[in-house]
PDB file of C-alpha atoms in Angstrom:
ATOM      1  CA  UNK A 251      -0.009  -0.020   0.064  1.00 79.00           C
ATOM      2  CA  UNK A 252       1.173   3.472  -0.838  1.00 82.00           C
ATOM      3  CA  UNK A 253       1.913   5.971   2.016  1.00 79.00           C
ATOM      4  CA  UNK A 254       0.403   8.888   0.032  1.00 83.00           C
ATOM      5  CA  UNK A 255      -1.517   8.982  -3.247  1.00 88.00           C
ATOM      6  CA  UNK A 256      -0.655  12.242  -4.880  1.00 87.00           C
ATOM      7  CA  UNK A 257      -3.860  13.517  -6.627  1.00 88.00           C
ATOM      8  CA  UNK A 258      -2.772  15.280  -9.867  1.00 85.00           C
ATOM      9  CA  UNK A 259      -4.842  14.267 -12.848  1.00 86.00           C
ATOM     10  CA  UNK A 260      -8.188  16.102 -13.484  1.00 86.00           C
ATOM     11  CA  UNK A 261     -10.346  12.995 -13.297  1.00 89.00           C
ATOM     12  CA  UNK A 262      -8.985  12.235  -9.816  1.00 91.00           C
ATOM     13  CA  UNK A 263      -9.350  15.742  -8.636  1.00 90.00           C
ATOM     14  CA  UNK A 264     -13.018  15.570  -9.600  1.00 89.00           C
ATOM     15  CA  UNK A 265     -13.260  12.130  -7.783  1.00 92.00           C
ATOM     16  CA  UNK A 266     -11.805  13.327  -4.521  1.00 89.00           C
ATOM     17  CA  UNK A 267     -13.734  16.446  -4.613  1.00 86.00           C
ATOM     18  CA  UNK A 268     -17.252  14.717  -3.814  1.00 90.00           C
ATOM     19  CA  UNK A 269     -18.003  14.625  -0.163  1.00 86.00           C
ATOM     20  CA  UNK A 270     -19.493  11.002  -0.345  1.00 93.00           C
ATOM     21  CA  UNK A 271     -16.523   9.554  -2.000  1.00 94.00           C
ATOM     22  CA  UNK A 272     -14.232  11.228   0.550  1.00 88.00           C
ATOM     23  CA  UNK A 273     -16.378   9.651   3.256  1.00 89.00           C
ATOM     24  CA  UNK A 274     -16.045   6.186   1.326  1.00 94.00           C
ATOM     25  CA  UNK A 275     -12.171   6.453   1.257  1.00 92.00           C
ATOM     26  CA  UNK A 276     -12.367   7.302   5.168  1.00 85.00           C
ATOM     27  CA  UNK A 277     -14.740   4.182   5.807  1.00 89.00           C
ATOM     28  CA  UNK A 278     -12.268   2.078   3.953  1.00 92.00           C
ATOM     29  CA  UNK A 279      -9.484   3.240   5.736  1.00 87.00           C
ATOM     30  CA  UNK A 280     -11.224   2.549   9.054  1.00 84.00           C
ATOM     31  CA  UNK A 281     -12.452  -0.888   7.863  1.00 87.00           C
ATOM     32  CA  UNK A 282      -9.526  -1.970   5.873  1.00 89.00           C
ATOM     33  CA  UNK A 283     -11.703  -3.493   3.277  1.00 94.00           C
ATOM     34  CA  UNK A 284     -15.390  -3.271   2.637  1.00 96.00           C
ATOM     35  CA  UNK A 285     -18.372  -4.321   0.205  1.00 96.00           C
ATOM     36  CA  UNK A 286     -20.793  -1.622  -1.236  1.00 97.00           C
ATOM     37  CA  UNK A 287     -23.432  -2.966   1.090  1.00 96.00           C
ATOM     38  CA  UNK A 288     -20.906  -2.540   4.019  1.00 94.00           C
ATOM     39  CA  UNK A 289     -20.278   1.321   2.973  1.00 96.00           C
ATOM     40  CA  UNK A 290     -23.953   1.886   2.493  1.00 96.00           C
ATOM     41  CA  UNK A 291     -24.663   0.967   5.943  1.00 93.00           C
ATOM     42  CA  UNK A 292     -21.708   2.905   7.291  1.00 89.00           C
ATOM     43  CA  UNK A 293     -22.629   6.210   5.265  1.00 90.00           C
ATOM     44  CA  UNK A 294     -26.398   5.889   5.313  1.00 92.00           C
ATOM     45  CA  UNK A 295     -26.369   6.047   1.522  1.00 96.00           C
ATOM     46  CA  UNK A 296     -28.251   3.645  -0.950  1.00 97.00           C
ATOM     47  CA  UNK A 297     -26.067   0.676  -1.994  1.00 96.00           C
ATOM     48  CA  UNK A 298     -26.468   1.490  -5.757  1.00 96.00           C
ATOM     49  CA  UNK A 299     -25.166   5.094  -5.174  1.00 97.00           C
ATOM     50  CA  UNK A 300     -22.193   3.886  -3.276  1.00 98.00           C
ATOM     51  CA  UNK A 301     -21.426   1.196  -6.116  1.00 97.00           C
ATOM     52  CA  UNK A 302     -21.437   4.057  -8.441  1.00 98.00           C
ATOM     53  CA  UNK A 303     -19.000   6.088  -6.450  1.00 98.00           C
ATOM     54  CA  UNK A 304     -16.840   3.127  -5.796  1.00 98.00           C
ATOM     55  CA  UNK A 305     -16.513   2.631  -9.452  1.00 98.00           C
ATOM     56  CA  UNK A 306     -15.472   6.237  -9.992  1.00 97.00           C
ATOM     57  CA  UNK A 307     -12.775   5.936  -7.401  1.00 97.00           C
ATOM     58  CA  UNK A 308     -11.649   2.673  -8.890  1.00 97.00           C
ATOM     59  CA  UNK A 309     -11.333   4.038 -12.405  1.00 97.00           C
ATOM     60  CA  UNK A 310      -8.957   6.903 -11.293  1.00 96.00           C
ATOM     61  CA  UNK A 311      -6.921   4.163  -9.153  1.00 95.00           C
ATOM     62  CA  UNK A 312      -7.851   5.301  -5.859  1.00 96.00           C
ATOM     63  CA  UNK A 313      -9.038   2.046  -4.608  1.00 97.00           C
ATOM     64  CA  UNK A 314      -8.803  -1.381  -6.013  1.00 97.00           C
ATOM     65  CA  UNK A 315     -10.609  -4.744  -5.435  1.00 96.00           C
ATOM     66  CA  UNK A 316      -9.652  -6.946  -2.753  1.00 96.00           C
ATOM     67  CA  UNK A 317     -10.400 -10.411  -4.074  1.00 94.00           C
ATOM     68  CA  UNK A 318      -8.725 -11.979  -1.110  1.00 95.00           C
ATOM     69  CA  UNK A 319     -11.560 -10.825   1.147  1.00 94.00           C
ATOM     70  CA  UNK A 320     -14.351 -12.009  -1.225  1.00 94.00           C
ATOM     71  CA  UNK A 321     -16.558 -14.807  -0.400  1.00 94.00           C
ATOM     72  CA  UNK A 322     -16.784 -15.890  -4.155  1.00 94.00           C
ATOM     73  CA  UNK A 323     -15.966 -14.385  -7.598  1.00 90.00           C
ATOM     74  CA  UNK A 324     -19.072 -12.372  -7.851  1.00 92.00           C
ATOM     75  CA  UNK A 325     -18.483 -10.718  -4.240  1.00 93.00           C
ATOM     76  CA  UNK A 326     -16.870  -7.303  -4.964  1.00 95.00           C
ATOM     77  CA  UNK A 327     -14.671  -6.108  -2.030  1.00 97.00           C
ATOM     78  CA  UNK A 328     -12.856  -2.873  -2.130  1.00 98.00           C
ATOM     79  CA  UNK A 329      -9.665  -1.184  -0.386  1.00 96.00           C
ATOM     80  CA  UNK A 330      -7.631   1.854  -0.700  1.00 94.00           C
ATOM     81  CA  UNK A 331      -4.506   2.023  -2.662  1.00 95.00           C
ATOM     82  CA  UNK A 332      -2.822   4.448  -0.062  1.00 91.00           C
ATOM     83  CA  UNK A 333      -3.037   5.387   3.489  1.00 82.00           C
ATOM     84  CA  UNK A 334      -3.696   9.124   2.737  1.00 81.00           C
ATOM     85  CA  UNK A 335      -4.325  11.180  -0.344  1.00 84.00           C
ATOM     86  CA  UNK A 336      -2.893  14.698  -0.947  1.00 83.00           C
ATOM     87  CA  UNK A 337      -3.521  17.393  -3.475  1.00 83.00           C
ATOM     88  CA  UNK A 338      -0.233  19.435  -3.775  1.00 78.00           C
ATOM     89  CA  UNK A 339      -0.472  23.223  -4.273  1.00 76.00           C
ATOM     90  CA  UNK A 340      -0.126  24.288  -7.800  1.00 79.00           C
ATOM     91  CA  UNK A 341      -1.820  21.081  -9.219  1.00 81.00           C
ATOM     92  CA  UNK A 342      -3.846  22.243 -12.170  1.00 81.00           C
ATOM     93  CA  UNK A 343      -7.739  22.405 -11.570  1.00 83.00           C
ATOM     94  CA  UNK A 344      -7.239  21.780  -7.983  1.00 84.00           C
ATOM     95  CA  UNK A 345      -8.740  25.122  -7.114  1.00 82.00           C
ATOM     96  CA  UNK A 346     -11.801  24.610  -9.008  1.00 82.00           C
ATOM     97  CA  UNK A 347     -12.246  20.823  -8.036  1.00 81.00           C
ATOM     98  CA  UNK A 348     -10.972  20.776  -4.347  1.00 80.00           C
ATOM     99  CA  UNK A 349     -10.217  24.197  -2.817  1.00 81.00           C
ATOM    100  CA  UNK A 350     -13.548  25.898  -3.939  1.00 84.00           C
ATOM    101  CA  UNK A 351     -15.682  22.839  -2.699  1.00 82.00           C
ATOM    102  CA  UNK A 352     -13.779  22.902   0.600  1.00 82.00           C
ATOM    103  CA  UNK A 353     -14.082  26.600   1.187  1.00 86.00           C
ATOM    104  CA  UNK A 354     -17.998  26.447   0.143  1.00 87.00           C
ATOM    105  CA  UNK A 355     -18.286  23.548   2.808  1.00 82.00           C
ATOM    106  CA  UNK A 356     -16.565  25.585   5.490  1.00 85.00           C
ATOM    107  CA  UNK A 357     -18.740  28.687   4.903  1.00 87.00           C
ATOM    108  CA  UNK A 358     -21.923  26.692   4.898  1.00 86.00           C
ATOM    109  CA  UNK A 359     -20.782  24.859   7.985  1.00 80.00           C
ATOM    110  CA  UNK A 360     -19.984  28.046  10.101  1.00 79.00           C
ATOM    111  CA  UNK A 361     -23.201  29.866   8.555  1.00 81.00           C
ATOM    112  CA  UNK A 362     -25.246  26.935   9.941  1.00 79.00           C
ATOM    113  CA  UNK A 363     -23.302  27.108  13.101  1.00 72.00           C
ATOM    114  CA  UNK A 364     -24.022  30.798  13.592  1.00 70.00           C
ATOM    115  CA  UNK A 365     -27.684  30.072  13.384  1.00 72.00           C
ATOM    116  CA  UNK A 366     -27.725  27.293  16.113  1.00 70.00           C
ATOM    117  CA  UNK A 367     -25.086  28.956  18.519  1.00 66.00           C
ATOM    118  CA  UNK A 368     -21.486  27.934  19.134  1.00 65.00           C
ATOM    119  CA  UNK A 369     -20.508  24.080  19.558  1.00 74.00           C
ATOM    120  CA  UNK A 370     -17.311  22.785  21.185  1.00 81.00           C
ATOM    121  CA  UNK A 371     -16.836  20.325  18.245  1.00 81.00           C
ATOM    122  CA  UNK A 372     -15.961  22.851  15.793  1.00 80.00           C
ATOM    123  CA  UNK A 373     -13.784  25.938  15.190  1.00 81.00           C
ATOM    124  CA  UNK A 374     -12.958  28.628  12.895  1.00 78.00           C
ATOM    125  CA  UNK A 375      -9.695  30.338  13.792  1.00 80.00           C
ATOM    126  CA  UNK A 376      -8.146  32.982  11.660  1.00 82.00           C
ATOM    127  CA  UNK A 377      -4.788  34.417  12.491  1.00 90.00           C
ATOM    128  CA  UNK A 378      -2.401  36.876  11.172  1.00 92.00           C
ATOM    129  CA  UNK A 379       1.180  36.121  11.853  1.00 94.00           C
ATOM    130  CA  UNK A 380       4.300  37.754  10.906  1.00 95.00           C
ATOM    131  CA  UNK A 381       6.722  34.749  10.041  1.00 95.00           C
ATOM    132  CA  UNK A 382      10.057  34.249   8.379  1.00 95.00           C
ATOM    133  CA  UNK A 383       9.894  31.547   5.705  1.00 94.00           C
ATOM    134  CA  UNK A 384      11.655  29.179   7.878  1.00 97.00           C
ATOM    135  CA  UNK A 385       9.061  29.638  10.679  1.00 97.00           C
ATOM    136  CA  UNK A 386       6.199  29.287   8.244  1.00 95.00           C
ATOM    137  CA  UNK A 387       7.737  25.860   7.032  1.00 95.00           C
ATOM    138  CA  UNK A 388       7.956  24.776  10.517  1.00 97.00           C
ATOM    139  CA  UNK A 389       4.370  25.693  11.387  1.00 96.00           C
ATOM    140  CA  UNK A 390       3.280  23.959   8.069  1.00 93.00           C
ATOM    141  CA  UNK A 391       4.969  20.754   9.212  1.00 92.00           C
ATOM    142  CA  UNK A 392       3.594  21.116  12.619  1.00 95.00           C
ATOM    143  CA  UNK A 393      -0.097  21.444  11.176  1.00 93.00           C
ATOM    144  CA  UNK A 394       0.461  18.537   8.919  1.00 87.00           C
ATOM    145  CA  UNK A 395       1.653  16.325  11.899  1.00 91.00           C
ATOM    146  CA  UNK A 396      -1.264  17.406  14.064  1.00 94.00           C
ATOM    147  CA  UNK A 397      -3.684  16.458  11.413  1.00 88.00           C
ATOM    148  CA  UNK A 398      -1.763  13.140  10.706  1.00 86.00           C
ATOM    149  CA  UNK A 399      -1.893  12.396  14.270  1.00 90.00           C
ATOM    150  CA  UNK A 400      -5.651  12.737  14.692  1.00 90.00           C
ATOM    151  CA  UNK A 401      -6.182  10.911  11.462  1.00 84.00           C
ATOM    152  CA  UNK A 402      -4.275   7.938  12.717  1.00 84.00           C
ATOM    153  CA  UNK A 403      -5.910   8.156  16.133  1.00 89.00           C
ATOM    154  CA  UNK A 404      -9.435   8.219  14.611  1.00 85.00           C
ATOM    155  CA  UNK A 405      -8.597   5.223  12.404  1.00 82.00           C
ATOM    156  CA  UNK A 406      -7.210   3.256  15.212  1.00 84.00           C
ATOM    157  CA  UNK A 407     -10.003   4.131  17.495  1.00 86.00           C
ATOM    158  CA  UNK A 408     -12.589   3.269  14.421  1.00 80.00           C
ATOM    159  CA  UNK A 409     -11.007   0.005  14.113  1.00 79.00           C
ATOM    160  CA  UNK A 410     -10.962  -0.928  17.664  1.00 83.00           C
ATOM    161  CA  UNK A 411     -14.505  -0.018  18.105  1.00 82.00           C
ATOM    162  CA  UNK A 412     -16.355   0.019  14.936  1.00 72.00           C
ATOM    163  CA  UNK A 413     -19.905  -0.065  16.494  1.00 72.00           C
ATOM    164  CA  UNK A 414     -19.347   3.061  18.450  1.00 77.00           C
ATOM    165  CA  UNK A 415     -21.232   6.082  16.773  1.00 78.00           C
ATOM    166  CA  UNK A 416     -18.754   8.541  15.293  1.00 77.00           C
ATOM    167  CA  UNK A 417     -19.198  11.462  12.621  1.00 76.00           C
ATOM    168  CA  UNK A 418     -17.148  12.365   9.953  1.00 74.00           C
ATOM    169  CA  UNK A 419     -15.286  15.641  10.469  1.00 79.00           C
ATOM    170  CA  UNK A 420     -13.234  17.703   7.905  1.00 79.00           C
ATOM    171  CA  UNK A 421     -10.391  19.839   8.818  1.00 83.00           C
ATOM    172  CA  UNK A 422      -9.093  22.556   6.257  1.00 82.00           C
ATOM    173  CA  UNK A 423      -5.823  24.117   7.212  1.00 86.00           C
ATOM    174  CA  UNK A 424      -4.325  26.856   5.024  1.00 86.00           C
ATOM    175  CA  UNK A 425      -1.049  28.729   5.670  1.00 89.00           C
ATOM    176  CA  UNK A 426       0.310  30.869   3.031  1.00 88.00           C
ATOM    177  CA  UNK A 427       1.630  34.600   2.695  1.00 92.00           C
ATOM    178  CA  UNK A 428      -1.198  37.054   2.665  1.00 87.00           C
ATOM    179  CA  UNK A 429      -0.718  39.421  -0.065  1.00 81.00           C
ATOM    180  CA  UNK A 430      -1.100  43.251   0.814  1.00 63.00           C
ATOM    181  CA  UNK A 431      -2.844  45.550  -1.566  1.00 63.00           C
ATOM    182  CA  UNK A 432      -0.614  47.595  -3.615  1.00 61.00           C
ATOM    183  CA  UNK A 433       1.063  50.703  -2.010  1.00 56.00           C
ATOM    184  CA  UNK A 434       0.210  54.156  -3.642  1.00 59.00           C
ATOM    185  CA  UNK A 435       3.470  55.233  -4.947  1.00 54.00           C
ATOM    186  CA  UNK A 436       3.080  58.850  -4.022  1.00 52.00           C
ATOM    187  CA  UNK A 437       2.329  58.457  -0.356  1.00 54.00           C
ATOM    188  CA  UNK A 438       3.441  54.793   0.399  1.00 53.00           C
ATOM    189  CA  UNK A 439      -0.242  54.217   1.974  1.00 56.00           C
ATOM    190  CA  UNK A 440      -1.915  50.892   1.077  1.00 52.00           C
ATOM    191  CA  UNK A 441      -4.765  51.237  -1.189  1.00 53.00           C
ATOM    192  CA  UNK A 442      -7.653  49.114  -0.024  1.00 53.00           C
ATOM    193  CA  UNK A 443      -9.712  46.956  -2.346  1.00 48.00           C
ATOM    194  CA  UNK A 444     -13.091  48.869  -3.287  1.00 47.00           C
ATOM    195  CA  UNK A 445     -14.693  45.343  -3.474  1.00 49.00           C
ATOM    196  CA  UNK A 446     -13.759  44.239  -0.102  1.00 45.00           C
TER     197      UNK A 446
END
């Protein structure tokens, strides 16, 4: 099994952008392998819908059949090809297929949260930091390690107690230089974006 599947091709980007496919990949990571019926039960989706999404993931190479776990030749069992999936910055079409849907999800989640009041199981944190490139690289690694640690923990605990009710959570972390508006050459003052 690969440690990380680097999503680069447009078809794979479209595949991983779909929320149910993300959930299927997570359930397969927890279960190790599963049939469409198992995943339908875990996700609460109809088995025929799950089967369709499994075929999409298989077509782009993100999952493969696991015949060693099948009861017979007609039994289709699936497993992930990697422990994790990553979209690298600068990947063509990543903004359209991954970033925009993730930002729309975050906006909708927190819009609904503002209507129902705060909850301890979610956070929206926005900080302005003044960092050197080295400090930013360190912070990036630490954020990645934090997400990897919690991903591993959720998988281990999910495997240890699969009957325990769990919800699928998503975390979105972005650390990048914040471009300032251009300075007015005459005064040196920053000009504000009129659309902001």
